[in-house]
Amino acid sequence: MSKFQIYKDRGGEFRFRLKAANGQNILASEGYKAKSGCTNGIESVRTNSQDDDRYERLESSNGSPYFNLKATNGQVIGTSEMYSSFSAMENGIASVKNNAPGATVEDLT
């Protein structure tokens, strides 16, 4: 079963990651000062993940494709891993669309 994990980074900020049922990380957040901001970010992923227009498809400086999921205000709410191909990136987007709405939340803080 897919899940969001809430955790604290080394700087003490709250972050979340969306993990697929196989345990693979498929989306990671920016840092939040408060846990409430982090949980709001998770809800924003659930809401925005179904709209293909919210996905910004990008290419890193070394040519690896990746994507950002953006909120309606244009703010990035999650970033993917780097992929080996554009088709693999599209599979990652499909995985977020499929997994985010029903994912449970696991608080590791």
mmCIF file of N, CA and C in Angstrom:
data_model
loop_
_atom_site.group_PDB
_atom_site.id
_atom_site.type_symbol
_atom_site.label_atom_id
_atom_site.label_comp_id
_atom_site.label_asym_id
_atom_site.label_seq_id
_atom_site.Cartn_x
_atom_site.Cartn_y
_atom_site.Cartn_z
ATOM 1 N N MET A 1 0.837 -1.184 0.000
ATOM 2 C CA MET A 1 0.000 0.000 0.000
ATOM 3 C C MET A 1 0.886 1.253 0.000
ATOM 4 N N SER A 2 0.518 2.223 -0.775
ATOM 5 C CA SER A 2 1.311 3.456 -0.844
ATOM 6 C C SER A 2 1.093 4.288 0.412
ATOM 7 N N LYS A 3 2.093 5.143 0.709
ATOM 8 C CA LYS A 3 1.984 5.967 1.911
ATOM 9 C C LYS A 3 2.816 7.234 1.785
ATOM 10 N N PHE A 4 2.363 8.246 2.501
ATOM 11 C CA PHE A 4 3.150 9.448 2.729
ATOM 12 C C PHE A 4 3.881 9.245 4.045
ATOM 13 N N GLN A 5 5.154 9.542 4.080
ATOM 14 C CA GLN A 5 5.910 9.515 5.335
ATOM 15 C C GLN A 5 6.298 10.940 5.692
ATOM 16 N N ILE A 6 5.985 11.330 6.915
ATOM 17 C CA ILE A 6 6.408 12.625 7.439
ATOM 18 C C ILE A 6 7.645 12.377 8.282
ATOM 19 N N TYR A 7 8.688 13.179 8.049
ATOM 20 C CA TYR A 7 9.933 13.017 8.809
ATOM 21 C C TYR A 7 10.588 14.378 8.986
ATOM 22 N N LYS A 8 11.579 14.420 9.884
ATOM 23 C CA LYS A 8 12.355 15.640 10.088
ATOM 24 C C LYS A 8 13.711 15.473 9.417
ATOM 25 N N ASP A 9 14.149 16.515 8.704
ATOM 26 C CA ASP A 9 15.459 16.460 8.064
ATOM 27 C C ASP A 9 16.538 16.894 9.060
ATOM 28 N N ARG A 10 17.772 16.891 8.625
ATOM 29 C CA ARG A 10 18.889 17.241 9.520
ATOM 30 C C ARG A 10 18.808 18.663 10.047
ATOM 31 N N GLY A 11 18.157 19.546 9.295
ATOM 32 C CA GLY A 11 18.002 20.935 9.714
ATOM 33 C C GLY A 11 16.812 21.158 10.635
ATOM 34 N N GLY A 12 16.085 20.083 10.948
ATOM 35 C CA GLY A 12 14.946 20.182 11.848
ATOM 36 C C GLY A 12 13.637 20.541 11.168
ATOM 37 N N GLU A 13 13.634 20.589 9.826
ATOM 38 C CA GLU A 13 12.395 20.907 9.118
ATOM 39 C C GLU A 13 11.609 19.625 8.818
ATOM 40 N N PHE A 14 10.293 19.781 8.731
ATOM 41 C CA PHE A 14 9.419 18.669 8.400
ATOM 42 C C PHE A 14 9.354 18.504 6.891
ATOM 43 N N ARG A 15 9.378 17.262 6.458
ATOM 44 C CA ARG A 15 9.272 16.936 5.034
ATOM 45 C C ARG A 15 8.376 15.712 4.899
ATOM 46 N N PHE A 16 7.870 15.509 3.685
ATOM 47 C CA PHE A 16 7.154 14.265 3.400
ATOM 48 C C PHE A 16 7.697 13.667 2.122
ATOM 49 N N ARG A 17 7.504 12.371 2.014
ATOM 50 C CA ARG A 17 7.804 11.660 0.771
ATOM 51 C C ARG A 17 6.642 10.711 0.509
ATOM 52 N N LEU A 18 6.326 10.564 -0.762
ATOM 53 C CA LEU A 18 5.305 9.613 -1.177
ATOM 54 C C LEU A 18 6.019 8.362 -1.641
ATOM 55 N N LYS A 19 5.668 7.236 -1.020
ATOM 56 C CA LYS A 19 6.283 5.956 -1.354
ATOM 57 C C LYS A 19 5.241 5.058 -2.003
ATOM 58 N N ALA A 20 5.627 4.425 -3.092
ATOM 59 C CA ALA A 20 4.750 3.465 -3.762
ATOM 60 C C ALA A 20 4.660 2.197 -2.912
ATOM 61 N N ALA A 21 3.741 1.318 -3.276
ATOM 62 C CA ALA A 21 3.545 0.073 -2.530
ATOM 63 C C ALA A 21 4.818 -0.773 -2.483
ATOM 64 N N ASN A 22 5.691 -0.642 -3.500
ATOM 65 C CA ASN A 22 6.939 -1.405 -3.524
ATOM 66 C C ASN A 22 8.051 -0.743 -2.707
ATOM 67 N N GLY A 23 7.736 0.383 -2.030
ATOM 68 C CA GLY A 23 8.701 1.060 -1.176
ATOM 69 C C GLY A 23 9.528 2.124 -1.880
ATOM 70 N N GLN A 24 9.350 2.278 -3.178
ATOM 71 C CA GLN A 24 10.120 3.268 -3.937
ATOM 72 C C GLN A 24 9.590 4.673 -3.679
ATOM 73 N N ASN A 25 10.523 5.620 -3.460
ATOM 74 C CA ASN A 25 10.138 7.029 -3.319
ATOM 75 C C ASN A 25 9.730 7.559 -4.686
ATOM 76 N N ILE A 26 8.537 8.166 -4.761
ATOM 77 C CA ILE A 26 8.092 8.695 -6.047
ATOM 78 C C ILE A 26 7.895 10.205 -6.029
ATOM 79 N N LEU A 27 7.886 10.823 -4.839
ATOM 80 C CA LEU A 27 7.746 12.271 -4.741
ATOM 81 C C LEU A 27 8.275 12.706 -3.382
ATOM 82 N N ALA A 28 8.997 13.823 -3.349
ATOM 83 C CA ALA A 28 9.546 14.348 -2.092
ATOM 84 C C ALA A 28 9.230 15.835 -1.990
ATOM 85 N N SER A 29 8.982 16.292 -0.771
ATOM 86 C CA SER A 29 8.614 17.694 -0.549
ATOM 87 C C SER A 29 9.823 18.560 -0.234
ATOM 88 N N GLU A 30 9.564 19.854 -0.216
ATOM 89 C CA GLU A 30 10.501 20.828 0.330
ATOM 90 C C GLU A 30 10.368 20.770 1.854
ATOM 91 N N GLY A 31 11.195 21.525 2.569
ATOM 92 C CA GLY A 31 11.120 21.557 4.017
ATOM 93 C C GLY A 31 10.057 22.534 4.507
ATOM 94 N N TYR A 32 9.414 22.167 5.619
ATOM 95 C CA TYR A 32 8.415 23.013 6.272
ATOM 96 C C TYR A 32 8.852 23.251 7.714
ATOM 97 N N LYS A 33 8.665 24.472 8.204
ATOM 98 C CA LYS A 33 9.032 24.779 9.586
ATOM 99 C C LYS A 33 8.086 24.122 10.592
ATOM 100 N N ALA A 34 6.807 23.987 10.221
ATOM 101 C CA ALA A 34 5.810 23.399 11.116
ATOM 102 C C ALA A 34 5.224 22.130 10.506
ATOM 103 N N LYS A 35 4.873 21.186 11.362
ATOM 104 C CA LYS A 35 4.273 19.949 10.887
ATOM 105 C C LYS A 35 2.943 20.221 10.177
ATOM 106 N N SER A 36 2.203 21.227 10.627
ATOM 107 C CA SER A 36 0.926 21.548 9.999
ATOM 108 C C SER A 36 1.122 21.941 8.532
ATOM 109 N N GLY A 37 2.193 22.654 8.223
ATOM 110 C CA GLY A 37 2.509 22.993 6.840
ATOM 111 C C GLY A 37 2.782 21.749 6.017
ATOM 112 N N CYS A 38 3.447 20.797 6.631
ATOM 113 C CA CYS A 38 3.771 19.530 5.969
ATOM 114 C C CYS A 38 2.491 18.749 5.666
ATOM 115 N N THR A 39 1.596 18.660 6.629
ATOM 116 C CA THR A 39 0.347 17.928 6.398
ATOM 117 C C THR A 39 -0.516 18.654 5.361
ATOM 118 N N ASN A 40 -0.484 19.985 5.347
ATOM 119 C CA ASN A 40 -1.189 20.731 4.303
ATOM 120 C C ASN A 40 -0.599 20.423 2.930
ATOM 121 N N GLY A 41 0.733 20.257 2.873
ATOM 122 C CA GLY A 41 1.399 19.890 1.627
ATOM 123 C C GLY A 41 0.928 18.537 1.119
ATOM 124 N N ILE A 42 0.747 17.588 2.019
ATOM 125 C CA ILE A 42 0.245 16.265 1.638
ATOM 126 C C ILE A 42 -1.152 16.385 1.034
ATOM 127 N N GLU A 43 -2.008 17.165 1.671
ATOM 128 C CA GLU A 43 -3.366 17.357 1.146
ATOM 129 C C GLU A 43 -3.334 18.042 -0.221
ATOM 130 N N SER A 44 -2.388 18.958 -0.402
ATOM 131 C CA SER A 44 -2.236 19.624 -1.690
ATOM 132 C C SER A 44 -1.807 18.636 -2.772
ATOM 133 N N VAL A 45 -0.940 17.691 -2.422
ATOM 134 C CA VAL A 45 -0.544 16.645 -3.377
ATOM 135 C C VAL A 45 -1.759 15.810 -3.748
ATOM 136 N N ARG A 46 -2.535 15.406 -2.752
ATOM 137 C CA ARG A 46 -3.736 14.600 -3.030
ATOM 138 C C ARG A 46 -4.649 15.325 -4.025
ATOM 139 N N THR A 47 -4.855 16.628 -3.804
ATOM 140 C CA THR A 47 -5.751 17.430 -4.637
ATOM 141 C C THR A 47 -5.183 17.662 -6.033
ATOM 142 N N ASN A 48 -3.937 18.092 -6.107
ATOM 143 C CA ASN A 48 -3.348 18.510 -7.383
ATOM 144 C C ASN A 48 -2.802 17.370 -8.230
ATOM 145 N N SER A 49 -2.604 16.209 -7.631
ATOM 146 C CA SER A 49 -1.982 15.095 -8.364
ATOM 147 C C SER A 49 -2.830 14.594 -9.521
ATOM 148 N N GLN A 50 -4.118 14.864 -9.513
ATOM 149 C CA GLN A 50 -4.995 14.346 -10.558
ATOM 150 C C GLN A 50 -5.046 15.228 -11.802
ATOM 151 N N ASP A 51 -4.479 16.422 -11.722
ATOM 152 C CA ASP A 51 -4.513 17.385 -12.830
ATOM 153 C C ASP A 51 -3.171 17.366 -13.568
ATOM 154 N N ASP A 52 -3.174 16.854 -14.793
ATOM 155 C CA ASP A 52 -1.922 16.726 -15.545
ATOM 156 C C ASP A 52 -1.231 18.071 -15.766
ATOM 157 N N ASP A 53 -2.001 19.151 -15.799
ATOM 158 C CA ASP A 53 -1.418 20.486 -15.991
ATOM 159 C C ASP A 53 -0.574 20.932 -14.800
ATOM 160 N N ARG A 54 -0.701 20.267 -13.668
ATOM 161 C CA ARG A 54 0.060 20.630 -12.470
ATOM 162 C C ARG A 54 1.477 20.033 -12.476
ATOM 163 N N TYR A 55 1.757 19.168 -13.449
ATOM 164 C CA TYR A 55 3.076 18.535 -13.531
ATOM 165 C C TYR A 55 3.973 19.328 -14.468
ATOM 166 N N GLU A 56 5.100 19.737 -13.929
ATOM 167 C CA GLU A 56 6.114 20.447 -14.719
ATOM 168 C C GLU A 56 7.198 19.433 -15.069
ATOM 169 N N ARG A 57 7.292 19.100 -16.340
ATOM 170 C CA ARG A 57 8.273 18.121 -16.807
ATOM 171 C C ARG A 57 9.571 18.846 -17.133
ATOM 172 N N LEU A 58 10.660 18.384 -16.520
ATOM 173 C CA LEU A 58 11.943 19.085 -16.604
ATOM 174 C C LEU A 58 13.065 18.130 -16.967
ATOM 175 N N GLU A 59 14.223 18.731 -17.246
ATOM 176 C CA GLU A 59 15.427 17.956 -17.533
ATOM 177 C C GLU A 59 16.573 18.590 -16.748
ATOM 178 N N SER A 60 17.312 17.771 -16.003
ATOM 179 C CA SER A 60 18.433 18.285 -15.209
ATOM 180 C C SER A 60 19.604 18.657 -16.115
ATOM 181 N N SER A 61 20.605 19.288 -15.538
ATOM 182 C CA SER A 61 21.771 19.715 -16.311
ATOM 183 C C SER A 61 22.514 18.538 -16.940
ATOM 184 N N ASN A 62 22.372 17.341 -16.362
ATOM 185 C CA ASN A 62 23.038 16.172 -16.946
ATOM 186 C C ASN A 62 22.119 15.381 -17.881
ATOM 187 N N GLY A 63 20.927 15.953 -18.165
ATOM 188 C CA GLY A 63 20.024 15.327 -19.119
ATOM 189 C C GLY A 63 19.004 14.370 -18.537
ATOM 190 N N SER A 64 18.995 14.191 -17.216
ATOM 191 C CA SER A 64 18.038 13.275 -16.595
ATOM 192 C C SER A 64 16.670 13.943 -16.451
ATOM 193 N N PRO A 65 15.612 13.296 -16.921
ATOM 194 C CA PRO A 65 14.273 13.860 -16.759
ATOM 195 C C PRO A 65 13.788 13.740 -15.313
ATOM 196 N N TYR A 66 12.998 14.710 -14.890
ATOM 197 C CA TYR A 66 12.331 14.675 -13.592
ATOM 198 C C TYR A 66 11.133 15.600 -13.675
ATOM 199 N N PHE A 67 10.310 15.617 -12.618
ATOM 200 C CA PHE A 67 9.148 16.495 -12.639
ATOM 201 C C PHE A 67 8.910 17.136 -11.280
ATOM 202 N N ASN A 68 8.224 18.264 -11.329
ATOM 203 C CA ASN A 68 7.698 18.929 -10.142
ATOM 204 C C ASN A 68 6.189 18.870 -10.212
ATOM 205 N N LEU A 69 5.559 18.702 -9.051
ATOM 206 C CA LEU A 69 4.113 18.833 -8.939
ATOM 207 C C LEU A 69 3.858 20.186 -8.297
ATOM 208 N N LYS A 70 3.034 21.004 -8.944
ATOM 209 C CA LYS A 70 2.785 22.358 -8.474
ATOM 210 C C LYS A 70 1.343 22.528 -8.012
ATOM 211 N N ALA A 71 1.166 23.417 -7.037
ATOM 212 C CA ALA A 71 -0.161 23.786 -6.569
ATOM 213 C C ALA A 71 -0.782 24.785 -7.541
ATOM 214 N N THR A 72 -2.037 25.128 -7.315
ATOM 215 C CA THR A 72 -2.729 26.067 -8.198
ATOM 216 C C THR A 72 -2.053 27.430 -8.229
ATOM 217 N N ASN A 73 -1.342 27.792 -7.132
ATOM 218 C CA ASN A 73 -0.642 29.079 -7.082
ATOM 219 C C ASN A 73 0.745 29.020 -7.723
ATOM 220 N N GLY A 74 1.116 27.878 -8.291
ATOM 221 C CA GLY A 74 2.402 27.734 -8.957
ATOM 222 C C GLY A 74 3.537 27.289 -8.064
ATOM 223 N N GLN A 75 3.275 27.151 -6.757
ATOM 224 C CA GLN A 75 4.318 26.724 -5.821
ATOM 225 C C GLN A 75 4.576 25.225 -5.965
ATOM 226 N N VAL A 76 5.861 24.852 -5.965
ATOM 227 C CA VAL A 76 6.236 23.436 -6.050
ATOM 228 C C VAL A 76 5.887 22.762 -4.724
ATOM 229 N N ILE A 77 5.114 21.675 -4.798
ATOM 230 C CA ILE A 77 4.766 20.932 -3.583
ATOM 231 C C ILE A 77 5.459 19.575 -3.524
ATOM 232 N N GLY A 78 6.047 19.148 -4.625
ATOM 233 C CA GLY A 78 6.776 17.890 -4.620
ATOM 234 C C GLY A 78 7.657 17.772 -5.845
ATOM 235 N N THR A 79 8.785 17.080 -5.673
ATOM 236 C CA THR A 79 9.752 16.866 -6.744
ATOM 237 C C THR A 79 10.054 15.369 -6.829
ATOM 238 N N SER A 80 10.166 14.892 -8.041
ATOM 239 C CA SER A 80 10.459 13.469 -8.252
ATOM 240 C C SER A 80 11.952 13.202 -8.148
ATOM 241 N N GLU A 81 12.281 11.929 -8.254
ATOM 242 C CA GLU A 81 13.669 11.520 -8.414
ATOM 243 C C GLU A 81 14.092 11.810 -9.849
ATOM 244 N N MET A 82 15.343 11.603 -10.159
ATOM 245 C CA MET A 82 15.834 11.698 -11.532
ATOM 246 C C MET A 82 15.568 10.358 -12.219
ATOM 247 N N TYR A 83 15.110 10.437 -13.455
ATOM 248 C CA TYR A 83 14.780 9.234 -14.210
ATOM 249 C C TYR A 83 15.780 9.017 -15.342
ATOM 250 N N SER A 84 15.818 7.778 -15.828
ATOM 251 C CA SER A 84 16.746 7.414 -16.908
ATOM 252 C C SER A 84 16.198 7.761 -18.284
ATOM 253 N N SER A 85 14.885 7.975 -18.369
ATOM 254 C CA SER A 85 14.276 8.289 -19.663
ATOM 255 C C SER A 85 12.990 9.083 -19.438
ATOM 256 N N PHE A 86 12.510 9.713 -20.511
ATOM 257 C CA PHE A 86 11.255 10.460 -20.411
ATOM 258 C C PHE A 86 10.075 9.522 -20.199
ATOM 259 N N SER A 87 10.115 8.326 -20.774
ATOM 260 C CA SER A 87 9.019 7.376 -20.554
ATOM 261 C C SER A 87 8.990 6.915 -19.097
ATOM 262 N N ALA A 88 10.164 6.741 -18.489
ATOM 263 C CA ALA A 88 10.214 6.376 -17.069
ATOM 264 C C ALA A 88 9.639 7.513 -16.208
ATOM 265 N N MET A 89 9.927 8.761 -16.601
ATOM 266 C CA MET A 89 9.373 9.910 -15.873
ATOM 267 C C MET A 89 7.845 9.918 -15.989
ATOM 268 N N GLU A 90 7.325 9.653 -17.174
ATOM 269 C CA GLU A 90 5.863 9.610 -17.357
ATOM 270 C C GLU A 90 5.250 8.503 -16.501
ATOM 271 N N ASN A 91 5.948 7.386 -16.360
ATOM 272 C CA ASN A 91 5.481 6.315 -15.476
ATOM 273 C C ASN A 91 5.471 6.794 -14.024
ATOM 274 N N GLY A 92 6.451 7.618 -13.652
ATOM 275 C CA GLY A 92 6.484 8.188 -12.302
ATOM 276 C C GLY A 92 5.301 9.110 -12.049
ATOM 277 N N ILE A 93 4.961 9.928 -13.046
ATOM 278 C CA ILE A 93 3.796 10.810 -12.933
ATOM 279 C C ILE A 93 2.526 9.967 -12.779
ATOM 280 N N ALA A 94 2.406 8.931 -13.585
ATOM 281 C CA ALA A 94 1.242 8.041 -13.492
ATOM 282 C C ALA A 94 1.167 7.394 -12.111
ATOM 283 N N SER A 95 2.310 7.060 -11.550
ATOM 284 C CA SER A 95 2.352 6.457 -10.219
ATOM 285 C C SER A 95 1.867 7.431 -9.146
ATOM 286 N N VAL A 96 2.277 8.712 -9.254
ATOM 287 C CA VAL A 96 1.794 9.716 -8.294
ATOM 288 C C VAL A 96 0.280 9.859 -8.419
ATOM 289 N N LYS A 97 -0.211 9.962 -9.654
ATOM 290 C CA LYS A 97 -1.655 10.097 -9.878
ATOM 291 C C LYS A 97 -2.419 8.914 -9.285
ATOM 292 N N ASN A 98 -1.838 7.740 -9.417
ATOM 293 C CA ASN A 98 -2.483 6.513 -8.964
ATOM 294 C C ASN A 98 -2.396 6.337 -7.445
ATOM 295 N N ASN A 99 -1.252 6.700 -6.865
ATOM 296 C CA ASN A 99 -1.000 6.393 -5.450
ATOM 297 C C ASN A 99 -1.387 7.490 -4.462
ATOM 298 N N ALA A 100 -1.267 8.755 -4.848
ATOM 299 C CA ALA A 100 -1.447 9.850 -3.884
ATOM 300 C C ALA A 100 -2.841 9.914 -3.258
ATOM 301 N N PRO A 101 -3.924 9.784 -4.028
ATOM 302 C CA PRO A 101 -5.240 9.984 -3.422
ATOM 303 C C PRO A 101 -5.546 9.051 -2.248
ATOM 304 N N GLY A 102 -5.155 7.802 -2.335
ATOM 305 C CA GLY A 102 -5.499 6.838 -1.278
ATOM 306 C C GLY A 102 -4.373 6.494 -0.334
ATOM 307 N N ALA A 103 -3.237 7.180 -0.454
ATOM 308 C CA ALA A 103 -2.078 6.848 0.378
ATOM 309 C C ALA A 103 -2.341 7.169 1.848
ATOM 310 N N THR A 104 -1.909 6.286 2.720
ATOM 311 C CA THR A 104 -1.988 6.529 4.150
ATOM 312 C C THR A 104 -0.873 7.489 4.553
ATOM 313 N N VAL A 105 -0.919 7.989 5.786
ATOM 314 C CA VAL A 105 0.120 8.882 6.295
ATOM 315 C C VAL A 105 0.798 8.200 7.480
ATOM 316 N N GLU A 106 2.116 8.112 7.409
ATOM 317 C CA GLU A 106 2.927 7.542 8.474
ATOM 318 C C GLU A 106 3.807 8.661 9.032
ATOM 319 N N ASP A 107 3.631 8.970 10.296
ATOM 320 C CA ASP A 107 4.394 10.050 10.941
ATOM 321 C C ASP A 107 5.615 9.453 11.628
ATOM 322 N N LEU A 108 6.797 9.771 11.111
ATOM 323 C CA LEU A 108 8.050 9.222 11.663
ATOM 324 C C LEU A 108 8.720 10.201 12.638
ATOM 325 N N THR A 109 8.070 11.330 12.948
ATOM 326 C CA THR A 109 8.689 12.325 13.833
ATOM 327 C C THR A 109 8.490 11.963 15.286
#
